[in-house]
């Protein structure tokens, strides 16, 4: 796992008779900005040489902070370091714990509305409204029905789904818990700490450390039905990851300003606005928990590295508080 302090981007251009090739590459360092720029220049030149030799390469790397660019570390602001664990701030302002070898898995209790308005149904109602207008020889009636029928149907469907949601969410949580307990029963040597999250449950393995790209971690994440994108990112970025501060839109407050959409490292013109947003966020975040500890499963074997990460995780998340989850 590499999460550097310093980042720089290099841009190279090469003019051909019929076109111009522009290549951009990132560089990084824990030493200095100059060291990051030197790496960026080196990577850009290597990419340009390979493109000129006929190899098909991306002209620029993705801008997403926690993306799938193989070989590029996580591009997020480093907030603090705790031994091998690193706390970063993600693109939407929340803090995330990144651990190179301590296993985390989020098991979502996914709830899907039982009724949905699809495109075919919407078009059918629009056509029916227009047809009614033609039959009645009234453009006004046709217009009102073409607009009103889909709106009315969406309103009814929304109310039905809202009424059914508590029961559906409870069933989804029961299914997620059943998956977790089945995994624990099949792996009695595992020591798992189980936390409730706004979207389901989080597991932290305490008995051992794991290679994020290793077979044991991949098999466990698959058995737990963990998010496939998360599994792939664990492999590419060489770490496990857990959000440890609230999502801003789940907190019951209206942010005084919008968070700039730029990615780390931020352009100079966005720094002041971003700092204002973070200060407002940090005033409200302590009133919420990111997850809540609810149970321990399996063995009681504890690895010291896992225990060190657990202490950091639980403190940041307010995992033993009665604060509302967000």
JSON list of C-alpha atoms in Angstrom, two decimals, residues 14 16 25 29 41 49 51 53 70 80 143 150 160 167 178 194 218 220 223 253 261 275 283 295 308:
[
{"chain": "A", "resi": 14, "resn": "UNK", "atom": "CA", "xyz": [4.85, 15.57, -29.63]},
{"chain": "A", "resi": 16, "resn": "UNK", "atom": "CA", "xyz": [3.44, 14.83, -36.01]},
{"chain": "A", "resi": 25, "resn": "UNK", "atom": "CA", "xyz": [1.11, 11.18, -16.17]},
{"chain": "A", "resi": 29, "resn": "UNK", "atom": "CA", "xyz": [6.48, 10.95, -3.35]},
{"chain": "A", "resi": 41, "resn": "UNK", "atom": "CA", "xyz": [8.25, 13.58, -15.84]},
{"chain": "A", "resi": 49, "resn": "UNK", "atom": "CA", "xyz": [8.19, 6.62, -25.94]},
{"chain": "A", "resi": 51, "resn": "UNK", "atom": "CA", "xyz": [3.10, 5.39, -27.72]},
{"chain": "A", "resi": 53, "resn": "UNK", "atom": "CA", "xyz": [6.74, 2.99, -30.78]},
{"chain": "A", "resi": 70, "resn": "UNK", "atom": "CA", "xyz": [-3.03, -0.14, -12.08]},
{"chain": "A", "resi": 80, "resn": "UNK", "atom": "CA", "xyz": [-2.99, 11.22, 9.57]},
{"chain": "A", "resi": 143, "resn": "UNK", "atom": "CA", "xyz": [-51.46, 17.17, -22.82]},
{"chain": "A", "resi": 150, "resn": "UNK", "atom": "CA", "xyz": [-46.94, 9.13, -15.43]},
{"chain": "A", "resi": 160, "resn": "UNK", "atom": "CA", "xyz": [-46.53, 2.06, -1.82]},
{"chain": "A", "resi": 167, "resn": "UNK", "atom": "CA", "xyz": [-40.40, -4.47, 6.24]},
{"chain": "A", "resi": 178, "resn": "UNK", "atom": "CA", "xyz": [-27.58, -14.89, 7.80]},
{"chain": "A", "resi": 194, "resn": "UNK", "atom": "CA", "xyz": [-19.42, -7.13, 13.50]},
{"chain": "A", "resi": 218, "resn": "UNK", "atom": "CA", "xyz": [-10.63, -12.88, -2.27]},
{"chain": "A", "resi": 220, "resn": "UNK", "atom": "CA", "xyz": [-13.71, -14.54, 1.99]},
{"chain": "A", "resi": 223, "resn": "UNK", "atom": "CA", "xyz": [-18.42, -15.71, 0.32]},
{"chain": "A", "resi": 253, "resn": "UNK", "atom": "CA", "xyz": [-27.70, 19.80, 8.31]},
{"chain": "A", "resi": 261, "resn": "UNK", "atom": "CA", "xyz": [-15.66, 18.70, -7.45]},
{"chain": "A", "resi": 275, "resn": "UNK", "atom": "CA", "xyz": [-11.15, 24.35, 3.63]},
{"chain": "A", "resi": 283, "resn": "UNK", "atom": "CA", "xyz": [-18.21, 20.87, 13.31]},
{"chain": "A", "resi": 295, "resn": "UNK", "atom": "CA", "xyz": [-21.18, -8.49, 18.18]},
{"chain": "A", "resi": 308, "resn": "UNK", "atom": "CA", "xyz": [-3.97, -1.61, 16.56]}
]
